[in-house]
Coordinates of C-alpha atoms in Angstrom, one line a residue:
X8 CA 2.6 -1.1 -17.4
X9 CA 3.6 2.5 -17.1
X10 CA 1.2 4.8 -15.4
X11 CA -0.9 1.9 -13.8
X12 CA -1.2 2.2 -10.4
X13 CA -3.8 0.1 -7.4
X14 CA -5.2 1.3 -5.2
X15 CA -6.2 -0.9 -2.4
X16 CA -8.0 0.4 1.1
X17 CA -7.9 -2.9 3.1
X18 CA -5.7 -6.4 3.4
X19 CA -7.4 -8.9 5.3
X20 CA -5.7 -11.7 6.9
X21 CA -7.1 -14.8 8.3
X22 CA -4.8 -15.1 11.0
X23 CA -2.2 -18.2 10.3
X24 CA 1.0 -18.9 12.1
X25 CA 2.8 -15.8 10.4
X26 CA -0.1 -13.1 10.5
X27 CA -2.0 -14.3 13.8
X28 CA -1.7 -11.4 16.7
X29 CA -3.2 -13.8 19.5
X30 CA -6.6 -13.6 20.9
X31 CA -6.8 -10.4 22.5
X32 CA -9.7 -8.9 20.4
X33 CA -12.0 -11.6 22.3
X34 CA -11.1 -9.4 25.5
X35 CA -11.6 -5.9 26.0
X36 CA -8.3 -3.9 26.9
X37 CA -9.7 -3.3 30.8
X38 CA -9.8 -6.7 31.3
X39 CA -6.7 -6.0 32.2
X40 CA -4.9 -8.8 30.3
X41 CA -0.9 -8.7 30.1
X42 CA -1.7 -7.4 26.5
X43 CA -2.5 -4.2 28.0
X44 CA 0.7 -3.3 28.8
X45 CA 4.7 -3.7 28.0
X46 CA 6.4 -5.6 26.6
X47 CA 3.4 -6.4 24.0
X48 CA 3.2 -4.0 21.6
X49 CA 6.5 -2.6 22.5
X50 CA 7.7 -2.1 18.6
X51 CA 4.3 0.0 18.3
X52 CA 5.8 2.2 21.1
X53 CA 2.6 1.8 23.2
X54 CA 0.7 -1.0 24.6
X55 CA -1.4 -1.6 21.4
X56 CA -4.1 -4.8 22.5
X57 CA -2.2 -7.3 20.9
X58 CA -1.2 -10.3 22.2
X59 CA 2.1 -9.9 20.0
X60 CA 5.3 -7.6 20.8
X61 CA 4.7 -5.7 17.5
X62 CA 4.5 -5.9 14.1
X63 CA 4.3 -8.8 11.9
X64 CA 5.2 -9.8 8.4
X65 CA 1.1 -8.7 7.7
X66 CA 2.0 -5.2 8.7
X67 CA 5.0 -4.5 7.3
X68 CA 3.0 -5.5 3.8
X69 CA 0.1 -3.1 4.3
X70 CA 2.5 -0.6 5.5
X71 CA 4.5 -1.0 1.9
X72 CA 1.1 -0.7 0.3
X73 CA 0.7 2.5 2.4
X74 CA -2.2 1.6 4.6
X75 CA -2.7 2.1 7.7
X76 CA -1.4 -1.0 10.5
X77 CA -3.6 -1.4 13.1

């Protein structure tokens, strides 16, 4: 299929065991949970609100789909 291309603006993920980034969007960033600062995030280069060290197999997909990884 030459010439088709899809264009997608989202991918959702209901957070399983390979996609889940904790439970820091139940608590804002000045709580002033451990998520706030290094080593989480550390692969995004900046503290990022996740209660992950970076990116996961979910963001390297959007990010070959060219969207944005947030």
């Amino acid at each position: 299929m030459t010439g088709l291309q899809a264009h997608y603006g989202r991918v959702f993920s209901f957070g399983d065991s390979l996609t889940d980034t904790g439970n820091a969007a139940i608590l804002p960033a000045t709580a002033g949970g451990p998520f706030t600062r290094a080593p989480y995030s550390e692969t995004f280069h900046h503290p990022g609100g996740r209660a992950s060290d970076g990116r996961l197999i979910i963001d390297f997909i959007g990010g070959s789909l060219r969207g944005e990884v947030n």
